[in-house]
Amino acid sequence: MIYVVGIGPGSKEMMTLEAIKAMEDADVIVGYKTYINLITEFIQDKEVVQNGMRQEIDRCKQAVEIAKTGKKVAVISSGDAGIYGMAGLILELTTKEEQEVSVKVIPGVTTSIGAAAILGAPIMHDFCHISLSDLLTPWEVIEKRLKLAADADFVICLYNPRSKGRSEHLARAFEIMGEFKGGNTPVGIVKDVGREKEEKFVCTFDTMDFERVDMTTMVVIGNKSTFIHDDLMITPRGYTV
Amino acid sequence: MIYVVGIGPGSKEMMTLEAIKAMEDADVIVGYKTYINLITEFIQDKEVVQNGMRQEIDRCKQAVEIAKTGKKVAVISSGDAGIYGMAGLILELTTKEEQEVSVKVIPGVTTSIGAAAILGAPIMHDFCHISLSDLLTPWEVIEKRLKLAADADFVICLYNPRSKGRSEHLARAFEIMGEFKGGNTPVGIVKDVGREKEEKFVCTFDTMDFERVDMTTMVVIGNKSTFIHDDLMITPRGYTV
């Protein structure tokens, strides 16, 4: 049995009851070491399999092998396991090899939702998620999505917005979106949602400071109706108030 | 104090600890009556303000008035309060009138995430949410978003896909997306996510049965890589497995 568990952005408060129960029920916890550090209270007396970035395939293969021995395994992802998390990889592995391993995906609060709650209500209307990481997606596909999403006036949430190896992606993304997003469009930035060092900034498209952003940051770009009030970012649903 | 609480799709299991604590801490619970029925265990000995569909503004104004008297109010939304929920309206009201009422938005698992976990892993890559309700959004805007989102090869999650008064919207949406989404594109349908009558169907764009869909249904349309395996719908992240 494999539970693929979304643990939410970081704090226990943002975990679902089901996620907590799955981790308590598991014999083995498998995860990226940074995320294991967020759930230390759930790993007492359990076997833990952890490794580093870009070792997702190894990690998931190990989880499947352990589950085949009859143990209950919880594979953890931050946020929701089904959004840029481990649910896909686990299911790709088990379906490809016709493995007789039960898989249960346990949903969690993804980082855009956690960030939105801190910013106010920026994703109240139609929105999209775009990851700026081109490790697994051709950059042309990402550029096309940025352009069409901006043209469609979606609120846009950027995952993996900026790493040391890809420090220019975010500026390029803003350049592309700038064809349709006005300079006054509100932009919300939340670092380390639900974790100790959580920080929040609200600015506009024109005053965006790319240096504030790293890989643990969520960037939310408003639509044509989004407004800023004090430090809140609000996208109206369309009610006349 | 107003807590704007996302209670998740329906079951207690999918609530976050923070959502549960907020409801327990509140003196008054405010919500749409259908959602109040999902949280009966939390309303014992509490004042409850509930009303019907399309009375969102009244409901939120009442919540603000009650909070001004010093009571702690929990305004509940199904899913996440910040996604087509009550967070925006509450903040629009309190910021517009410069009300001295504290507001805390408490994130929840939105229905697309709950539905995705049941379907397998359909939203593993870039995706968007589009509501097909034109009560608060001009239909032309919705059509434009559908077209551009399909062209961008987003996985597309449709909220409010079909009501009695708008039974043709969904078919029209498929017609628009059909310019870019091939006939074999997987489509996942989940009714009443996390509730008693939960039902799941997986089909393709060409074999879509619109009659299965009502207002409590989530419709997820895959991207060019999404595949079906048995009754699972999986969108690869891009790993070579």
GROMACS .gro file of C-alpha atoms in nm:
model
  482
    1MET     CA    1   0.000   0.000   0.000
    2ILE     CA    2   0.129   0.342  -0.097
    3TYR     CA    3  -0.025   0.662   0.034
    4VAL     CA    4   0.085   0.956  -0.178
    5VAL     CA    5   0.042   1.236   0.072
    6GLY     CA    6   0.024   1.611   0.015
    7ILE     CA    7   0.141   1.761   0.344
    8GLY     CA    8   0.044   2.119   0.255
    9PRO     CA    9   0.288   2.408   0.235
   10GLY     CA   10   0.465   2.339   0.562
   11SER     CA   11   0.280   2.386   0.889
   12LYS     CA   12   0.085   2.108   1.058
   13GLU     CA   13  -0.213   2.345   1.074
   14MET     CA   14  -0.251   2.330   0.696
   15MET     CA   15  -0.246   1.949   0.681
   16THR     CA   16  -0.569   1.757   0.627
   17LEU     CA   17  -0.685   1.498   0.880
   18GLU     CA   18  -0.646   1.232   0.611
   19ALA     CA   19  -0.282   1.328   0.549
   20ILE     CA   20  -0.203   1.307   0.919
   21LYS     CA   21  -0.375   0.968   0.952
   22ALA     CA   22  -0.190   0.828   0.652
   23MET     CA   23   0.148   0.930   0.792
   24GLU     CA   24   0.056   0.783   1.131
   25ASP     CA   25  -0.060   0.461   0.968
   26ALA     CA   26   0.249   0.417   0.748
   27ASP     CA   27   0.539   0.186   0.833
   28VAL     CA   28   0.779   0.375   0.608
   29ILE     CA   29   0.796   0.744   0.514
   30VAL     CA   30   0.959   0.833   0.182
   31GLY     CA   31   1.042   1.186   0.075
   32TYR     CA   32   1.274   1.463  -0.033
   33LYS     CA   33   1.489   1.542   0.272
   34THR     CA   34   1.375   1.907   0.294
   35TYR     CA   35   1.015   1.790   0.325
   36ILE     CA   36   1.101   1.515   0.574
   37ASN     CA   37   1.232   1.797   0.795
   38LEU     CA   38   0.883   1.952   0.793
   39ILE     CA   39   0.720   1.641   0.940
   40THR     CA   40   0.965   1.526   1.206
   41GLU     CA   41   0.684   1.464   1.455
   42PHE     CA   42   0.541   1.196   1.225
   43ILE     CA   43   0.859   0.997   1.167
   44GLN     CA   44   0.932   0.879   1.522
   45ASP     CA   45   0.987   0.503   1.529
   46LYS     CA   46   0.940   0.472   1.155
   47GLU     CA   47   1.168   0.374   0.874
   48VAL     CA   48   1.256   0.683   0.669
   49VAL     CA   49   1.383   0.685   0.311
   50GLN     CA   50   1.499   1.030   0.208
   51ASN     CA   51   1.716   1.168  -0.065
   52GLY     CA   52   1.794   1.489  -0.250
   53MET     CA   53   1.663   1.701  -0.533
   54ARG     CA   54   1.633   1.547  -0.880
   55GLN     CA   55   1.626   1.198  -0.732
   56GLU     CA   56   1.249   1.168  -0.759
   57ILE     CA   57   1.253   0.856  -0.978
   58ASP     CA   58   1.486   0.665  -0.744
   59ARG     CA   59   1.277   0.768  -0.448
   60CYS     CA   60   0.951   0.654  -0.604
   61LYS     CA   61   1.101   0.327  -0.729
   62GLN     CA   62   1.219   0.256  -0.375
   63ALA     CA   63   0.872   0.330  -0.242
   64VAL     CA   64   0.718   0.082  -0.486
   65GLU     CA   65   0.973  -0.187  -0.397
   66ILE     CA   66   0.908  -0.142  -0.025
   67ALA     CA   67   0.530  -0.151  -0.077
   68LYS     CA   68   0.567  -0.481  -0.264
   69THR     CA   69   0.704  -0.638   0.056
   70GLY     CA   70   0.370  -0.566   0.222
   71LYS     CA   71   0.467  -0.256   0.417
   72LYS     CA   72   0.254   0.056   0.418
   73VAL     CA   73   0.449   0.341   0.263
   74ALA     CA   74   0.370   0.713   0.277
   75VAL     CA   75   0.538   0.907  -0.005
   76ILE     CA   76   0.519   1.273   0.088
   77SER     CA   77   0.509   1.584  -0.130
   78SER     CA   78   0.485   1.941  -0.008
   79GLY     CA   79   0.161   2.113  -0.104
   80ASP     CA   80  -0.061   1.873  -0.295
   81ALA     CA   81   0.094   1.548  -0.418
   82GLY     CA   82  -0.104   1.573  -0.742
   83ILE     CA   83   0.031   1.918  -0.839
   84TYR     CA   84   0.395   1.900  -0.951
   85GLY     CA   85   0.428   1.634  -0.677
   86MET     CA   86   0.488   1.259  -0.657
   87ALA     CA   87   0.138   1.126  -0.741
   88GLY     CA   88   0.202   1.115  -1.115
   89LEU     CA   89   0.537   0.942  -1.089
   90ILE     CA   90   0.411   0.679  -0.847
   91LEU     CA   91   0.111   0.603  -1.071
   92GLU     CA   92   0.327   0.603  -1.384
   93LEU     CA   93   0.557   0.346  -1.223
   94THR     CA   94   0.284   0.122  -1.085
   95THR     CA   95   0.067   0.129  -1.399
   96LYS     CA   96   0.359   0.084  -1.639
   97GLU     CA   97   0.485  -0.225  -1.469
   98GLU     CA   98   0.134  -0.347  -1.384
   99GLN     CA   99   0.250  -0.360  -1.025
  100GLU     CA  100   0.003  -0.505  -0.783
  101VAL     CA  101   0.043  -0.224  -0.537
  102SER     CA  102  -0.254  -0.022  -0.414
  103VAL     CA  103  -0.207   0.353  -0.441
  104LYS     CA  104  -0.414   0.613  -0.262
  105VAL     CA  105  -0.358   0.980  -0.339
  106ILE     CA  106  -0.435   1.204  -0.042
  107PRO     CA  107  -0.499   1.564  -0.141
  108GLY     CA  108  -0.340   1.863   0.029
  109VAL     CA  109  -0.338   2.242   0.021
  110THR     CA  110  -0.115   2.343  -0.267
  111THR     CA  111   0.119   2.638  -0.224
  112SER     CA  112  -0.080   2.878  -0.443
  113ILE     CA  113  -0.381   2.831  -0.215
  114GLY     CA  114  -0.170   2.878   0.098
  115ALA     CA  115  -0.007   3.188  -0.051
  116ALA     CA  116  -0.342   3.327  -0.163
  117ALA     CA  117  -0.481   3.308   0.190
  118ILE     CA  118  -0.184   3.511   0.314
  119LEU     CA  119  -0.219   3.768   0.033
  120GLY     CA  120  -0.595   3.809   0.080
  121ALA     CA  121  -0.803   3.673  -0.208
  122PRO     CA  122  -0.601   3.697  -0.530
  123ILE     CA  123  -0.724   3.373  -0.696
  124MET     CA  124  -1.097   3.433  -0.655
  125HIS     CA  125  -1.150   3.418  -1.030
  126ASP     CA  126  -1.020   3.193  -1.310
  127PHE     CA  127  -0.651   3.126  -1.263
  128CYS     CA  128  -0.371   2.901  -1.382
  129HIS     CA  129  -0.054   2.742  -1.255
  130ILE     CA  130   0.261   2.759  -1.465
  131SER     CA  131   0.593   2.611  -1.355
  132LEU     CA  132   0.894   2.806  -1.482
  133SER     CA  133   1.123   2.505  -1.444
  134ASP     CA  134   1.240   2.380  -1.783
  135LEU     CA  135   1.405   2.068  -1.643
  136LEU     CA  136   1.110   1.856  -1.760
  137THR     CA  137   0.924   2.092  -1.995
  138PRO     CA  138   1.062   2.261  -2.308
  139TRP     CA  139   1.102   2.637  -2.250
  140GLU     CA  140   0.903   2.713  -2.569
  141VAL     CA  141   0.599   2.541  -2.418
  142ILE     CA  142   0.635   2.751  -2.103
  143GLU     CA  143   0.666   3.072  -2.308
  144LYS     CA  144   0.356   2.987  -2.510
  145ARG     CA  145   0.155   2.919  -2.193
  146LEU     CA  146   0.269   3.247  -2.034
  147LYS     CA  147   0.164   3.445  -2.340
  148LEU     CA  148  -0.176   3.280  -2.385
  149ALA     CA  149  -0.253   3.285  -2.012
  150ALA     CA  150  -0.175   3.658  -1.997
  151ASP     CA  151  -0.385   3.721  -2.310
  152ALA     CA  152  -0.673   3.527  -2.147
  153ASP     CA  153  -0.647   3.756  -1.840
  154PHE     CA  154  -0.603   3.464  -1.604
  155VAL     CA  155  -0.464   3.526  -1.259
  156ILE     CA  156  -0.129   3.348  -1.298
  157CYS     CA  157   0.051   3.154  -1.021
  158LEU     CA  158   0.415   3.080  -1.095
  159TYR     CA  159   0.566   2.765  -0.942
  160ASN     CA  160   0.944   2.714  -0.933
  161PRO     CA  161   0.985   3.077  -1.035
  162ARG     CA  162   1.358   3.125  -0.997
  163SER     CA  163   1.656   2.910  -0.906
  164LYS     CA  164   2.026   2.985  -0.911
  165GLY     CA  165   2.062   2.798  -1.238
  166ARG     CA  166   1.767   2.977  -1.398
  167SER     CA  167   1.781   3.326  -1.254
  168GLU     CA  168   1.667   3.491  -1.579
  169HIS     CA  169   1.349   3.287  -1.635
  170LEU     CA  170   1.131   3.504  -1.417
  171ALA     CA  171   1.233   3.831  -1.583
  172ARG     CA  172   1.174   3.672  -1.924
  173ALA     CA  173   0.833   3.548  -1.807
  174PHE     CA  174   0.739   3.902  -1.704
  175GLU     CA  175   0.857   4.034  -2.039
  176ILE     CA  176   0.624   3.787  -2.217
  177MET     CA  177   0.326   3.853  -1.991
  178GLY     CA  178   0.388   4.228  -2.018
  179GLU     CA  179   0.237   4.228  -2.365
  180PHE     CA  180  -0.103   4.184  -2.195
  181LYS     CA  181  -0.057   4.259  -1.824
  182GLY     CA  182  -0.056   4.633  -1.752
  183GLY     CA  183   0.213   4.794  -1.539
  184ASN     CA  184  -0.032   4.849  -1.254
  185THR     CA  185  -0.134   4.484  -1.235
  186PRO     CA  186  -0.091   4.371  -0.872
  187VAL     CA  187   0.170   4.106  -0.800
  188GLY     CA  188   0.184   3.907  -0.477
  189ILE     CA  189   0.497   3.735  -0.356
  190VAL     CA  190   0.501   3.490  -0.067
  191LYS     CA  191   0.818   3.314   0.046
  192ASP     CA  192   0.814   2.996   0.254
  193VAL     CA  193   0.436   2.973   0.290
  194GLY     CA  194   0.340   2.825   0.626
  195ARG     CA  195   0.701   2.785   0.735
  196GLU     CA  196   0.910   2.969   0.993
  197LYS     CA  197   1.057   3.227   0.759
  198GLU     CA  198   0.731   3.314   0.581
  199GLU     CA  199   0.745   3.657   0.416
  200LYS     CA  200   0.493   3.847   0.204
  201PHE     CA  201   0.527   4.135  -0.042
  202VAL     CA  202   0.268   4.305  -0.259
  203CYS     CA  203   0.378   4.520  -0.553
  204THR     CA  204   0.281   4.588  -0.913
  205PHE     CA  205   0.395   4.442  -1.241
  206ASP     CA  206   0.618   4.747  -1.307
  207THR     CA  207   0.774   4.758  -0.960
  208MET     CA  208   0.842   4.384  -0.941
  209ASP     CA  209   1.175   4.303  -0.775
  210PHE     CA  210   1.296   3.971  -0.916
  211GLU     CA  211   1.570   3.948  -0.653
  212ARG     CA  212   1.311   3.880  -0.384
  213VAL     CA  213   1.219   3.552  -0.551
  214ASP     CA  214   1.374   3.209  -0.509
  215MET     CA  215   1.257   2.849  -0.548
  216THR     CA  216   1.050   2.850  -0.228
  217THR     CA  217   0.855   3.156  -0.341
  218MET     CA  218   0.508   3.175  -0.493
  219VAL     CA  219   0.445   3.460  -0.736
  220VAL     CA  220   0.082   3.551  -0.810
  221ILE     CA  221   0.003   3.796  -1.092
  222GLY     CA  222  -0.345   3.950  -1.086
  223ASN     CA  223  -0.603   3.992  -1.362
  224LYS     CA  224  -0.748   4.320  -1.492
  225SER     CA  225  -0.979   4.356  -1.189
  226THR     CA  226  -0.732   4.268  -0.915
  227PHE     CA  227  -0.662   4.550  -0.671
  228ILE     CA  228  -0.435   4.621  -0.376
  229HIS     CA  229  -0.570   4.755  -0.048
  230ASP     CA  230  -0.305   4.815   0.218
  231ASP     CA  231  -0.108   4.489   0.205
  232LEU     CA  232  -0.395   4.283   0.064
  233MET     CA  233  -0.433   4.159  -0.293
  234ILE     CA  234  -0.795   4.101  -0.393
  235THR     CA  235  -0.945   3.974  -0.719
  236PRO     CA  236  -1.320   4.041  -0.722
  237ARG     CA  237  -1.548   3.753  -0.819
  238GLY     CA  238  -1.776   4.005  -0.988
  239TYR     CA  239  -2.038   4.085  -0.723
  240THR     CA  240  -2.160   4.445  -0.705
  241VAL     CA  241  -2.077   4.549  -0.351
  242MET     CA  242  -1.298   3.853   1.402
  243ILE     CA  243  -1.398   3.674   1.085
  244TYR     CA  244  -1.248   3.343   0.985
  245VAL     CA  245  -1.316   3.272   0.619
  246VAL     CA  246  -1.290   2.896   0.619
  247GLY     CA  247  -1.247   2.657   0.328
  248ILE     CA  248  -1.398   2.330   0.451
  249GLY     CA  249  -1.272   2.121   0.159
  250PRO     CA  250  -1.498   1.933  -0.081
  251GLY     CA  251  -1.718   1.773   0.180
  252SER     CA  252  -1.574   1.509   0.412
  253LYS     CA  253  -1.415   1.590   0.746
  254GLU     CA  254  -1.110   1.391   0.637
  255MET     CA  255  -1.027   1.654   0.376
  256MET     CA  256  -1.047   1.947   0.621
  257THR     CA  257  -0.731   2.106   0.752
  258LEU     CA  258  -0.660   2.123   1.124
  259GLU     CA  259  -0.679   2.502   1.102
  260ALA     CA  260  -1.026   2.492   0.946
  261ILE     CA  261  -1.152   2.262   1.220
  262LYS     CA  262  -1.002   2.481   1.494
  263ALA     CA  263  -1.155   2.796   1.345
  264MET     CA  264  -1.504   2.642   1.336
  265GLU     CA  265  -1.461   2.517   1.692
  266ASP     CA  266  -1.342   2.860   1.806
  267ALA     CA  267  -1.621   3.056   1.635
  268ASP     CA  268  -1.932   3.184   1.816
  269VAL     CA  269  -2.131   3.208   1.496
  270ILE     CA  270  -2.119   2.999   1.177
  271VAL     CA  271  -2.234   3.166   0.854
  272GLY     CA  272  -2.285   2.981   0.527
  273TYR     CA  273  -2.488   2.859   0.234
  274LYS     CA  274  -2.734   2.607   0.375
  275THR     CA  275  -2.607   2.317   0.159
  276TYR     CA  276  -2.259   2.365   0.307
  277ILE     CA  277  -2.390   2.405   0.663
  278ASN     CA  278  -2.534   2.055   0.618
  279LEU     CA  279  -2.182   1.924   0.557
  280ILE     CA  280  -2.052   2.048   0.894
  281THR     CA  281  -2.334   1.965   1.133
  282GLU     CA  282  -2.091   1.829   1.392
  283PHE     CA  283  -1.934   2.173   1.425
  284ILE     CA  284  -2.252   2.376   1.475
  285GLN     CA  285  -2.374   2.228   1.803
  286ASP     CA  286  -2.447   2.506   2.055
  287LYS     CA  287  -2.355   2.776   1.806
  288GLU     CA  288  -2.551   3.051   1.641
  289VAL     CA  289  -2.597   2.963   1.272
  290VAL     CA  290  -2.677   3.209   0.993
  291GLN     CA  291  -2.762   3.029   0.672
  292ASN     CA  292  -2.937   3.121   0.352
  293GLY     CA  293  -2.975   3.012  -0.010
  294MET     CA  294  -2.798   3.038  -0.341
  295ARG     CA  295  -2.731   3.384  -0.487
  296GLN     CA  296  -2.760   3.543  -0.142
  297GLU     CA  297  -2.385   3.566  -0.094
  298ILE     CA  298  -2.376   3.942  -0.045
  299ASP     CA  299  -2.645   3.939   0.224
  300ARG     CA  300  -2.471   3.652   0.397
  301CYS     CA  301  -2.134   3.824   0.402
  302LYS     CA  302  -2.281   4.159   0.512
  303GLN     CA  303  -2.447   3.980   0.803
  304ALA     CA  304  -2.117   3.816   0.894
  305VAL     CA  305  -1.945   4.157   0.902
  306GLU     CA  306  -2.221   4.310   1.114
  307ILE     CA  307  -2.203   4.023   1.364
  308ALA     CA  308  -1.823   4.045   1.381
  309LYS     CA  309  -1.850   4.417   1.462
  310THR     CA  310  -2.035   4.324   1.782
  311GLY     CA  311  -1.722   4.142   1.897
  312LYS     CA  312  -1.828   3.787   1.819
  313LYS     CA  313  -1.602   3.544   1.638
  314VAL     CA  314  -1.762   3.448   1.308
  315ALA     CA  315  -1.667   3.161   1.077
  316VAL     CA  316  -1.789   3.215   0.720
  317ILE     CA  317  -1.764   2.882   0.544
  318SER     CA  318  -1.711   2.797   0.178
  319SER     CA  319  -1.685   2.452   0.030
  320GLY     CA  320  -1.345   2.372  -0.115
  321ASP     CA  321  -1.111   2.667  -0.064
  322ALA     CA  322  -1.264   2.998   0.045
  323GLY     CA  323  -1.026   3.187  -0.183
  324ILE     CA  324  -1.130   3.004  -0.503
  325TYR     CA  325  -1.479   3.111  -0.619
  326GLY     CA  326  -1.558   3.124  -0.243
  327MET     CA  327  -1.638   3.389   0.015
  328ALA     CA  328  -1.288   3.528   0.088
  329GLY     CA  329  -1.304   3.791  -0.186
  330LEU     CA  330  -1.648   3.920  -0.093
  331ILE     CA  331  -1.566   3.944   0.277
  332LEU     CA  332  -1.245   4.135   0.202
  333GLU     CA  333  -1.419   4.357  -0.054
  334LEU     CA  334  -1.678   4.450   0.209
  335THR     CA  335  -1.436   4.508   0.494
  336THR     CA  336  -1.182   4.704   0.288
  337LYS     CA  337  -1.444   4.914   0.106
  338GLU     CA  338  -1.606   5.031   0.423
  339GLU     CA  339  -1.275   5.048   0.608
  340GLN     CA  340  -1.433   4.822   0.867
  341GLU     CA  341  -1.230   4.755   1.172
  342VAL     CA  342  -1.284   4.384   1.157
  343SER     CA  343  -0.996   4.137   1.148
  344VAL     CA  344  -1.022   3.881   0.871
  345LYS     CA  345  -0.826   3.558   0.853
  346VAL     CA  346  -0.855   3.342   0.543
  347ILE     CA  347  -0.804   2.972   0.618
  348PRO     CA  348  -0.712   2.769   0.312
  349GLY     CA  349  -0.878   2.443   0.214
  350VAL     CA  350  -0.858   2.169  -0.046
  351THR     CA  351  -1.039   2.300  -0.353
  352THR     CA  352  -1.261   2.062  -0.551
  353SER     CA  353  -1.023   2.024  -0.845
  354ILE     CA  354  -0.757   1.890  -0.608
  355GLY     CA  355  -1.002   1.655  -0.439
  356ALA     CA  356  -1.131   1.533  -0.776
  357ALA     CA  357  -0.777   1.491  -0.908
  358ALA     CA  358  -0.685   1.260  -0.620
  359ILE     CA  359  -0.985   1.042  -0.704
  360LEU     CA  360  -0.902   1.039  -1.077
  361GLY     CA  361  -0.533   0.957  -1.024
  362ALA     CA  362  -0.299   1.242  -1.115
  363PRO     CA  363  -0.457   1.452  -1.391
  364ILE     CA  364  -0.330   1.796  -1.280
  365MET     CA  365   0.037   1.704  -1.241
  366HIS     CA  366   0.137   1.965  -1.499
  367ASP     CA  367   0.032   2.326  -1.570
  368PHE     CA  368  -0.343   2.362  -1.537
  369CYS     CA  369  -0.616   2.623  -1.509
  370HIS     CA  370  -0.954   2.670  -1.349
  371ILE     CA  371  -1.238   2.815  -1.553
  372SER     CA  372  -1.589   2.866  -1.417
  373LEU     CA  373  -1.861   2.822  -1.677
  374SER     CA  374  -2.109   3.031  -1.478
  375ASP     CA  375  -2.187   3.356  -1.656
  376LEU     CA  376  -2.382   3.499  -1.365
  377LEU     CA  377  -2.087   3.722  -1.271
  378THR     CA  378  -1.862   3.697  -1.577
  379PRO     CA  379  -1.950   3.788  -1.938
  380TRP     CA  380  -1.979   3.475  -2.153
  381GLU     CA  381  -1.738   3.623  -2.412
  382VAL     CA  382  -1.465   3.634  -2.146
  383ILE     CA  383  -1.529   3.269  -2.062
  384GLU     CA  384  -1.517   3.169  -2.431
  385LYS     CA  385  -1.190   3.352  -2.482
  386ARG     CA  386  -1.034   3.180  -2.180
  387LEU     CA  387  -1.149   2.837  -2.298
  388LYS     CA  388  -0.997   2.891  -2.641
  389LEU     CA  389  -0.664   3.027  -2.520
  390ALA     CA  390  -0.634   2.768  -2.242
  391ALA     CA  391  -0.694   2.485  -2.491
  392ASP     CA  392  -0.443   2.638  -2.735
  393ALA     CA  393  -0.189   2.658  -2.449
  394ASP     CA  394  -0.242   2.285  -2.382
  395PHE     CA  395  -0.331   2.345  -2.019
  396VAL     CA  396  -0.508   2.074  -1.826
  397ILE     CA  397  -0.845   2.248  -1.778
  398CYS     CA  398  -1.066   2.214  -1.469
  399LEU     CA  399  -1.423   2.337  -1.519
  400TYR     CA  400  -1.606   2.474  -1.215
  401ASN     CA  401  -1.986   2.524  -1.222
  402PRO     CA  402  -1.995   2.326  -1.546
  403ARG     CA  403  -2.367   2.283  -1.597
  404SER     CA  404  -2.684   2.395  -1.423
  405LYS     CA  405  -3.047   2.360  -1.524
  406GLY     CA  406  -3.051   2.719  -1.644
  407ARG     CA  407  -2.728   2.680  -1.843
  408SER     CA  408  -2.742   2.327  -1.974
  409GLU     CA  409  -2.580   2.419  -2.307
  410HIS     CA  410  -2.268   2.593  -2.171
  411LEU     CA  411  -2.070   2.275  -2.129
  412ALA     CA  412  -2.134   2.149  -2.484
  413ARG     CA  413  -2.041   2.492  -2.618
  414ALA     CA  414  -1.723   2.489  -2.406
  415PHE     CA  415  -1.625   2.153  -2.557
  416GLU     CA  416  -1.693   2.287  -2.905
  417ILE     CA  417  -1.453   2.578  -2.840
  418MET     CA  418  -1.183   2.362  -2.681
  419GLY     CA  419  -1.223   2.106  -2.961
  420GLU     CA  420  -1.028   2.333  -3.195
  421PHE     CA  421  -0.716   2.234  -2.999
  422LYS     CA  422  -0.806   1.931  -2.784
  423GLY     CA  423  -0.797   1.607  -2.983
  424GLY     CA  424  -1.082   1.358  -2.969
  425ASN     CA  425  -0.873   1.113  -2.765
  426THR     CA  426  -0.792   1.365  -2.494
  427PRO     CA  427  -0.886   1.207  -2.159
  428VAL     CA  428  -1.166   1.368  -1.963
  429GLY     CA  429  -1.231   1.297  -1.594
  430ILE     CA  430  -1.565   1.359  -1.431
  431VAL     CA  431  -1.617   1.347  -1.055
  432LYS     CA  432  -1.953   1.415  -0.896
  433ASP     CA  433  -1.993   1.511  -0.530
  434VAL     CA  434  -1.623   1.486  -0.441
  435GLY     CA  435  -1.578   1.364  -0.083
  436ARG     CA  436  -1.952   1.338  -0.025
  437GLU     CA  437  -2.184   1.040   0.015
  438LYS     CA  438  -2.287   1.014  -0.349
  439GLU     CA  439  -1.936   1.053  -0.494
  440GLU     CA  440  -1.912   0.910  -0.847
  441LYS     CA  441  -1.626   0.900  -1.095
  442PHE     CA  442  -1.613   0.854  -1.473
  443VAL     CA  443  -1.322   0.862  -1.712
  444CYS     CA  444  -1.384   0.906  -2.085
  445THR     CA  445  -1.238   1.093  -2.382
  446PHE     CA  446  -1.317   1.427  -2.538
  447ASP     CA  447  -1.515   1.258  -2.818
  448THR     CA  448  -1.712   1.023  -2.591
  449MET     CA  449  -1.802   1.290  -2.336
  450ASP     CA  450  -2.155   1.255  -2.202
  451PHE     CA  451  -2.274   1.600  -2.097
  452GLU     CA  452  -2.580   1.455  -1.925
  453ARG     CA  453  -2.361   1.310  -1.650
  454VAL     CA  454  -2.263   1.661  -1.541
  455ASP     CA  455  -2.440   1.894  -1.300
  456MET     CA  456  -2.338   2.180  -1.071
  457THR     CA  457  -2.173   1.954  -0.813
  458THR     CA  458  -1.950   1.794  -1.076
  459MET     CA  459  -1.587   1.866  -1.154
  460VAL     CA  460  -1.478   1.816  -1.516
  461VAL     CA  461  -1.105   1.780  -1.585
  462ILE     CA  462  -0.979   1.785  -1.946
  463GLY     CA  463  -0.629   1.650  -2.000
  464ASN     CA  464  -0.335   1.790  -2.197
  465LYS     CA  465  -0.158   1.629  -2.494
  466SER     CA  466   0.034   1.388  -2.266
  467THR     CA  467  -0.250   1.280  -2.039
  468PHE     CA  468  -0.337   0.911  -2.059
  469ILE     CA  469  -0.594   0.671  -1.921
  470HIS     CA  470  -0.496   0.345  -1.754
  471ASP     CA  471  -0.791   0.136  -1.634
  472ASP     CA  472  -0.999   0.395  -1.451
  473LEU     CA  473  -0.707   0.628  -1.377
  474MET     CA  474  -0.630   0.957  -1.551
  475ILE     CA  475  -0.263   1.050  -1.539
  476THR     CA  476  -0.078   1.356  -1.672
  477PRO     CA  477   0.296   1.289  -1.671
  478ARG     CA  478   0.521   1.555  -1.520
  479GLY     CA  479   0.780   1.471  -1.784
  480TYR     CA  480   1.010   1.221  -1.613
  481THR     CA  481   1.147   0.939  -1.826
  482VAL     CA  482   1.026   0.627  -1.647
   0.00000   0.00000   0.00000
